[in-house]
Short mmCIF file of C-alpha atoms and ligand atoms in Angstrom, two decimals:
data_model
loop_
_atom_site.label_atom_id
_atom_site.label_comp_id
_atom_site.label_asym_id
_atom_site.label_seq_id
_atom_site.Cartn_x
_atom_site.Cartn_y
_atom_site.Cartn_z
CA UNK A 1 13.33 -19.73 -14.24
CA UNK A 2 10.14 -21.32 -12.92
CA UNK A 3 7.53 -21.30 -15.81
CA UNK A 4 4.89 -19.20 -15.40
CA UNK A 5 1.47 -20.93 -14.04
CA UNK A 6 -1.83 -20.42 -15.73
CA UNK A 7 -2.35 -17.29 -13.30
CA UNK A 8 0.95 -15.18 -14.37
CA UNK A 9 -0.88 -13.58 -17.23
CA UNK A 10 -4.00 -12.62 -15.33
CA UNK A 11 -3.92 -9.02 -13.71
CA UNK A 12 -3.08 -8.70 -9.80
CA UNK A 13 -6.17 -6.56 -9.64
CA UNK A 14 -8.77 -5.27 -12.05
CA UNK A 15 -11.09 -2.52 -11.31
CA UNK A 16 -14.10 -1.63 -13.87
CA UNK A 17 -16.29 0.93 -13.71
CA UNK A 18 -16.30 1.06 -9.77
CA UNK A 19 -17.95 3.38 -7.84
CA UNK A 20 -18.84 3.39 -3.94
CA UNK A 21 -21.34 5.91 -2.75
CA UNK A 22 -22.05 6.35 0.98
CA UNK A 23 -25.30 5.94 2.20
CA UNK A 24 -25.33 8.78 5.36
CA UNK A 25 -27.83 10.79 7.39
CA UNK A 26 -27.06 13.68 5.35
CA UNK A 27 -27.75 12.01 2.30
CA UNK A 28 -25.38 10.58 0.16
CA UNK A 29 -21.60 10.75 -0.06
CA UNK A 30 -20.83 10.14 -3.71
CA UNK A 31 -16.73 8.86 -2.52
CA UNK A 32 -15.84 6.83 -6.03
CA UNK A 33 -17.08 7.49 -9.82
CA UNK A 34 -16.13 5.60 -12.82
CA UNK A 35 -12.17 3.59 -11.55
CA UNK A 36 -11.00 1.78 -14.25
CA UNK A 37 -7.62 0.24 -13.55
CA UNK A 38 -5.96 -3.19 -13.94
CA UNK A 39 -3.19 -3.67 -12.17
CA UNK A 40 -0.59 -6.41 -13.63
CA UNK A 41 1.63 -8.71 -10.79
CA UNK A 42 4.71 -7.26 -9.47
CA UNK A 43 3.58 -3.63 -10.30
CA UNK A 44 3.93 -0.60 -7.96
CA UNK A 45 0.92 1.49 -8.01
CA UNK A 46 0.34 4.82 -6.31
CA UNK A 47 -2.60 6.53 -5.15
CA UNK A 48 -2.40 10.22 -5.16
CA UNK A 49 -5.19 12.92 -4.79
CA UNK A 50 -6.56 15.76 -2.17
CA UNK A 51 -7.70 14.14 1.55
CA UNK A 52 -11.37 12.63 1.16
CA UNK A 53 -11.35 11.94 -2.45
CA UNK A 54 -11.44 8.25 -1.64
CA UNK A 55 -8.45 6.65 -1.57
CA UNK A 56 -8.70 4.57 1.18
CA UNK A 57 -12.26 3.85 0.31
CA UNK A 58 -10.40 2.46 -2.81
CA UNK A 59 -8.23 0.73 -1.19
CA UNK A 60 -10.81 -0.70 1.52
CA UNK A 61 -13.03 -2.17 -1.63
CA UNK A 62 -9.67 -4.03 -2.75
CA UNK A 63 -9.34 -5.71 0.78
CA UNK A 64 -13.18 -6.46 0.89
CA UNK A 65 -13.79 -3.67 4.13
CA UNK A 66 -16.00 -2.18 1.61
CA UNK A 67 -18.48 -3.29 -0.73
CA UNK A 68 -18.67 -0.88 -3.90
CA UNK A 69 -21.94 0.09 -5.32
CA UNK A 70 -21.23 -0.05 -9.02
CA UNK A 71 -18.78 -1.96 -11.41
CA UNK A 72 -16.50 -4.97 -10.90
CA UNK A 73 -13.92 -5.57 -8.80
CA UNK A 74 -11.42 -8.49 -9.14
CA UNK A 75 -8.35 -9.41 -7.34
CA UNK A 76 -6.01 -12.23 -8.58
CA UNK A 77 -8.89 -13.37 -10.83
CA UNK A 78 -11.52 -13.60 -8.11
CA UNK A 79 -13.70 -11.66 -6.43
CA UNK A 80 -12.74 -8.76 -3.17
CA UNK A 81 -14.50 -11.42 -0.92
CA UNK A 82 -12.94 -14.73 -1.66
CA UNK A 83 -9.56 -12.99 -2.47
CA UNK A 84 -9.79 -11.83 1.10
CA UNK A 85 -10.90 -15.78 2.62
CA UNK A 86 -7.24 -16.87 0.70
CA UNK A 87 -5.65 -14.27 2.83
CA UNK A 88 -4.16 -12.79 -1.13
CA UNK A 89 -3.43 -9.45 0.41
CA UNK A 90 -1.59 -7.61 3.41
CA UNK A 91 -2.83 -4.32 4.51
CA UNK A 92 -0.67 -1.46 6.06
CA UNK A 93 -2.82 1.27 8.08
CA UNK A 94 -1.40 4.37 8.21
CA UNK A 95 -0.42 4.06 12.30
CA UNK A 96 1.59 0.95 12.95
CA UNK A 97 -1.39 -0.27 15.06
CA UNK A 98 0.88 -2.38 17.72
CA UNK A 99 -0.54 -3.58 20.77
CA UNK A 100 2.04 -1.62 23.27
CA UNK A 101 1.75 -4.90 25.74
CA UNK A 102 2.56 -7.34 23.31
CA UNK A 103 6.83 -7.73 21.61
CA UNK A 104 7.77 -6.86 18.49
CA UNK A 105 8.04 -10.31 17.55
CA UNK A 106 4.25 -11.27 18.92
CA UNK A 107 2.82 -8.32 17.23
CA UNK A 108 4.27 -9.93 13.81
CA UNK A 109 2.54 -13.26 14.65
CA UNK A 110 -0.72 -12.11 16.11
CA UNK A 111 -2.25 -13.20 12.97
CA UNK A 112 -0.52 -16.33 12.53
CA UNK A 113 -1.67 -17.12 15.71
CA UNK A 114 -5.39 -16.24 15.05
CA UNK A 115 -5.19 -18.18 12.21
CA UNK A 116 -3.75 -21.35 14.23
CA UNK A 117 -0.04 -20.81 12.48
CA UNK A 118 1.90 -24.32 14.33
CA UNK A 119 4.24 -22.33 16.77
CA UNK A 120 7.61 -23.59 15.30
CA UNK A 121 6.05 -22.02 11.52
CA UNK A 122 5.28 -19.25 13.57
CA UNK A 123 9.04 -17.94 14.96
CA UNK A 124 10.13 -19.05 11.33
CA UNK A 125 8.35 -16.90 9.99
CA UNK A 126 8.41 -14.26 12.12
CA UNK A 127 11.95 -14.09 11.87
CA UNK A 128 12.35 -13.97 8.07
CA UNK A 129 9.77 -11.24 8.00
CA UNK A 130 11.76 -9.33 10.72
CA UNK A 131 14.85 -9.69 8.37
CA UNK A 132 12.85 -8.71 5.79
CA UNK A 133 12.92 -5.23 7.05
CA UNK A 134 15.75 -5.23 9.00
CA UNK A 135 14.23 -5.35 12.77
CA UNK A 136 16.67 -8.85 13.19
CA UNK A 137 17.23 -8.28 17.21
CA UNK A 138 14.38 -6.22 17.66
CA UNK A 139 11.80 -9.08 18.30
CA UNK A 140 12.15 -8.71 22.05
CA UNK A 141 11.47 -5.01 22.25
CA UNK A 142 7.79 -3.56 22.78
CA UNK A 143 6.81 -0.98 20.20
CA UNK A 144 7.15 2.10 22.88
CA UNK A 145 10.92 1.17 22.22
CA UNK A 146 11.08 1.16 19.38
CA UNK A 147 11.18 4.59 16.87
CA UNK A 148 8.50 5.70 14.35
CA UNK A 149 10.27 4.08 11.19
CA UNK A 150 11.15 0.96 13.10
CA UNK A 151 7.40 0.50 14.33
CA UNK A 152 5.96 1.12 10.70
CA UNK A 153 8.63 -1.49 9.60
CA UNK A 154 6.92 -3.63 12.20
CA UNK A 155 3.55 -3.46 10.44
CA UNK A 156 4.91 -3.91 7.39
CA UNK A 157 6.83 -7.53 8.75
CA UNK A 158 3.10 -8.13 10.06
CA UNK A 159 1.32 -7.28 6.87
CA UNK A 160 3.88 -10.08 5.07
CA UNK A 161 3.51 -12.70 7.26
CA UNK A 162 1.36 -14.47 5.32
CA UNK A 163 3.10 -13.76 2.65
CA UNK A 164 0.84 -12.64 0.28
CA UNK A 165 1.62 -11.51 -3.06
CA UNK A 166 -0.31 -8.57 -3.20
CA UNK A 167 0.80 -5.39 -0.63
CA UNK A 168 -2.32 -2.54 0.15
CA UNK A 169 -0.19 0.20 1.88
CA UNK A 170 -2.42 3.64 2.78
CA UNK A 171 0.05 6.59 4.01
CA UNK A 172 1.96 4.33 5.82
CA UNK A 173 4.97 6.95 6.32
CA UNK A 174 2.81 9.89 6.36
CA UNK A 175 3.40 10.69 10.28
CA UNK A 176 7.13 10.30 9.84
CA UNK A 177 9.65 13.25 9.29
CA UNK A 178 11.31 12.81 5.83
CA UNK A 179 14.74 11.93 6.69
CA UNK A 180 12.80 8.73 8.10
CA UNK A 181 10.46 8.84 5.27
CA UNK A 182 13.53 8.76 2.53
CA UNK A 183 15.58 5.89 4.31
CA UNK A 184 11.76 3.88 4.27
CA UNK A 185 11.21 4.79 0.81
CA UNK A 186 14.31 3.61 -0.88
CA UNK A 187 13.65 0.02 1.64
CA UNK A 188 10.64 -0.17 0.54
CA UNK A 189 11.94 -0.42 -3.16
CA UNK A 190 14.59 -2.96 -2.31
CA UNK A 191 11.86 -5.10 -0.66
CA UNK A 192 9.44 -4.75 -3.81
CA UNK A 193 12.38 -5.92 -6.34
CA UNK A 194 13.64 -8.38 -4.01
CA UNK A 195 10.31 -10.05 -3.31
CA UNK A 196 8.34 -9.14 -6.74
CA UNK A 197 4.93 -7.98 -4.78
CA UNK A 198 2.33 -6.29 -6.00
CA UNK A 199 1.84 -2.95 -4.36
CA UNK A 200 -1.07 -0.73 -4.17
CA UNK A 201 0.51 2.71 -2.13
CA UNK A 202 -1.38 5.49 -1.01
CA UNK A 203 0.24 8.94 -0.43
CA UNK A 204 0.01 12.39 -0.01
CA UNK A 205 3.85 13.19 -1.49
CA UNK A 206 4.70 13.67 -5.16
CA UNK A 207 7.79 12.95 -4.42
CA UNK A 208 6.94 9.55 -2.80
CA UNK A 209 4.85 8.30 -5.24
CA UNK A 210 6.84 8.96 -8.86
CA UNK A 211 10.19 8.23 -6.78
CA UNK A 212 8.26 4.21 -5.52
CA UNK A 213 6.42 3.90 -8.56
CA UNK A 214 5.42 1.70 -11.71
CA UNK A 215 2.63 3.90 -12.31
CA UNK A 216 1.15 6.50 -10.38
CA UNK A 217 -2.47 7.34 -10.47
CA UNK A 218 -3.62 10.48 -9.94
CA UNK A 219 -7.76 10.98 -8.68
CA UNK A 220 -9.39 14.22 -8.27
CA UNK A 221 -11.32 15.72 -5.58
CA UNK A 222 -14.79 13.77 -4.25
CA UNK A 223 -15.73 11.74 -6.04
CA UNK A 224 -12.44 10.24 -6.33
CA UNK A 225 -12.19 9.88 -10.80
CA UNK A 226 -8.94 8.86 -12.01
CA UNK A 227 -7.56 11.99 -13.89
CA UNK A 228 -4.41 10.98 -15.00
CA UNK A 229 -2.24 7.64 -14.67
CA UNK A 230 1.91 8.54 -15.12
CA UNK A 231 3.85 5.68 -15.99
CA UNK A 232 7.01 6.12 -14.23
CA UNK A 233 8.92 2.82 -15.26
CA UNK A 234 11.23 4.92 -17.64
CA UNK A 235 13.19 5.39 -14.12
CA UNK A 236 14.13 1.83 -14.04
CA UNK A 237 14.01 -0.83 -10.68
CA UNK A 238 17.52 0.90 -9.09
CA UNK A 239 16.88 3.92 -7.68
CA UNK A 240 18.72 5.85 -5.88
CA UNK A 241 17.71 8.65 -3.63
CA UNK A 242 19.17 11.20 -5.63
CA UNK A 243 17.32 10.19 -8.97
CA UNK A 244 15.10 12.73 -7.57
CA UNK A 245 17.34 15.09 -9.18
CA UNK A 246 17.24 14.03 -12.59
CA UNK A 247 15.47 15.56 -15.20
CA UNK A 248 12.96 12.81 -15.98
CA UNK A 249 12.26 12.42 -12.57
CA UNK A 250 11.63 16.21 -12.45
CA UNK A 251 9.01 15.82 -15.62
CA UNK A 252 7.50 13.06 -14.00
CA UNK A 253 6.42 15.50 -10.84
CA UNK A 254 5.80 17.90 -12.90
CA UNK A 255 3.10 15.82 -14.59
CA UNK A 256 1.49 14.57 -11.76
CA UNK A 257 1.39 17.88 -10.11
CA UNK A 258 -0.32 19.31 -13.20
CA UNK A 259 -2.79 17.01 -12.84
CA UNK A 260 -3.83 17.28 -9.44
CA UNK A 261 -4.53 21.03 -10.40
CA UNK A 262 -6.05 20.05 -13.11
CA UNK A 263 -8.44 18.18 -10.84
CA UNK A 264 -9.32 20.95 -8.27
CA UNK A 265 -10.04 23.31 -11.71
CA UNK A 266 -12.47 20.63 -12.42
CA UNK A 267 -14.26 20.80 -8.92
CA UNK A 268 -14.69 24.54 -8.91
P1 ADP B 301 -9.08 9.71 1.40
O1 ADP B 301 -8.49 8.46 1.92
O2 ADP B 301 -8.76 9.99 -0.03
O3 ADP B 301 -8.73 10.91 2.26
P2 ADP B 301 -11.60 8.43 2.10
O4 ADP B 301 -11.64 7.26 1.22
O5 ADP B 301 -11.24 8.22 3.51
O6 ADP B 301 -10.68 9.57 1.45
O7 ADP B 301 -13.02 9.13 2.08
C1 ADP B 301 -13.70 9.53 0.89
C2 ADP B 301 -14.96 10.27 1.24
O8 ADP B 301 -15.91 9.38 1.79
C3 ADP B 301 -14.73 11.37 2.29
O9 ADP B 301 -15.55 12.46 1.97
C4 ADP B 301 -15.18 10.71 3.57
O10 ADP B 301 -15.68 11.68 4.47
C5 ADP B 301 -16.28 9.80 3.10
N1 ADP B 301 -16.40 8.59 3.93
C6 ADP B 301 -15.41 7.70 4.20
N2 ADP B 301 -15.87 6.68 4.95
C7 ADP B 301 -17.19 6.92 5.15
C8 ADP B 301 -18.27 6.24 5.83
N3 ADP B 301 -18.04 5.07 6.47
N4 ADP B 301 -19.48 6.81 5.82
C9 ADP B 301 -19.72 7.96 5.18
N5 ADP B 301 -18.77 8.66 4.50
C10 ADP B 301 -17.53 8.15 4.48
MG1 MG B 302 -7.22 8.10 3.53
#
């Protein structure tokens, strides 16, 4: 085992006392309140909460697309902005954003090649990342050939290209139909243990999050607060689909379900 630098014990991302608040014609929109979170390497963290109650304006402030208005924000030890310059992060939209005229395989490099990736690098890379989520073959095709799943796994190859060690991912399955949604999932998991990324996951599905998840935080209506945080490692690393069967996997839901009614009680 390789021993651990001077930067394995320092979190992936640390959030104190963050809050964002949206200067608009209407006045302000008060999006974030109060996030305290520290998020350690190799953790899977999911975002879960009603639409609008800032999730991806939590995930945005992580990737330095938005600048908070409160608290501190730091991401492998520095801060959003210079954590962005190292290129620390990959971010997953939630539409696979491909150009249509451009392959498979060239929408994987695009930002290699913006960022003057030697060619021969380039199709190495590309290819491993194309493994990675099992498109080998598929570098040829344009997106309009490929399906829904496949073309998320696409942005996903994209997103670790530069193979950074922490993942931002916001609803990136939430336009698929859950058969699809399922077979991404339990990828997704394999790809986590097999690569030991940080992940920061944003979903709508209970399901989703406890079934991917470390820890899943829970946030409550505008402004996003973090109501609850449910650790879900008791579920182990292997997971197969039907552990969402079990009993503790049941509780789990259960908990985080309470909580996001818990949160709209709090709103009324
Ligand atoms: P979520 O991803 O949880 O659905 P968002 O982070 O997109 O929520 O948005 C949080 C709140 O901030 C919403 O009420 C949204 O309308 C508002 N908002 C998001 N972006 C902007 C912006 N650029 N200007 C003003 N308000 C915004
Ligand atoms: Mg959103």
């Amino acid at each position: 085992m390789a021993t651990p630098g001077p930067s394995a014990s320092q979190p992936a991302v640390s959030i104190a006392g963050l809050s964002l608040t949206y200067e608009t014609a209407d006045g302000p929109v008060y999006a974030l309140a109060d996030i305290d979170l520290t998020v350690a390497p190799g953790e899977f963290v999911s975002f879960i909460g009603p639409s609008g109650c800032g999730k991806t304006t939590l995930l945005r402030c992580v990737a330095d697309l938005e600048q908070p208005t409160g608290g501190l924000l730091r991401v492998n030890g520095v801060d959003a902005g210079a954590a962005r310059l190292r290129r620390d992060y990959g971010f997953v939209f939630q539409s696979p954003a491909l150009y249509p005229w451009r392959t498979i395989a060239r929408n994987v490099a695009l930002p290699l090649e913006i960022f003057g990736v030697p060619r021969a690098e380039r199709a190495e890379r590309v290819a491993r990342h194309l493994d990675l989520v099992h498109l080998t073959g598929f570098g040829k095709k344009f997106p309009w050939q490929l399906s829904g799943g496949m073309q998320s796994r696409a942005s996903i190859a994209r997103a670790l290209c530069f193979e950074p060690k922490l993942l931002l991912m916001d609803e990136p399955f939430g336009a698929l139909d859950e058969i699809v949604r399922d077979h991404l999932n339990a990828q997704l998991l394999a790809l986590w243990r097999e690569t030991s990324k940080t992940i920061l996951f944003v979903t709508h599905s209970i399901p989703e999050a406890v079934y991917l998840s470390s820890r899943v935080v829970v946030m409550s209506p505008r402004p996003g607060r973090i109501i609850d945080v449910v650790d879900c490692t008791g579920l182990g690393r292997e997971r197969p689909l039907d552990i969402r069967e079990s009993p503790e996997f049941l509780r789990l839901a259960q908990r985080v379900r309470q909580g996001l009614r818990a949160g709209h009680a709090y709103d009324d």
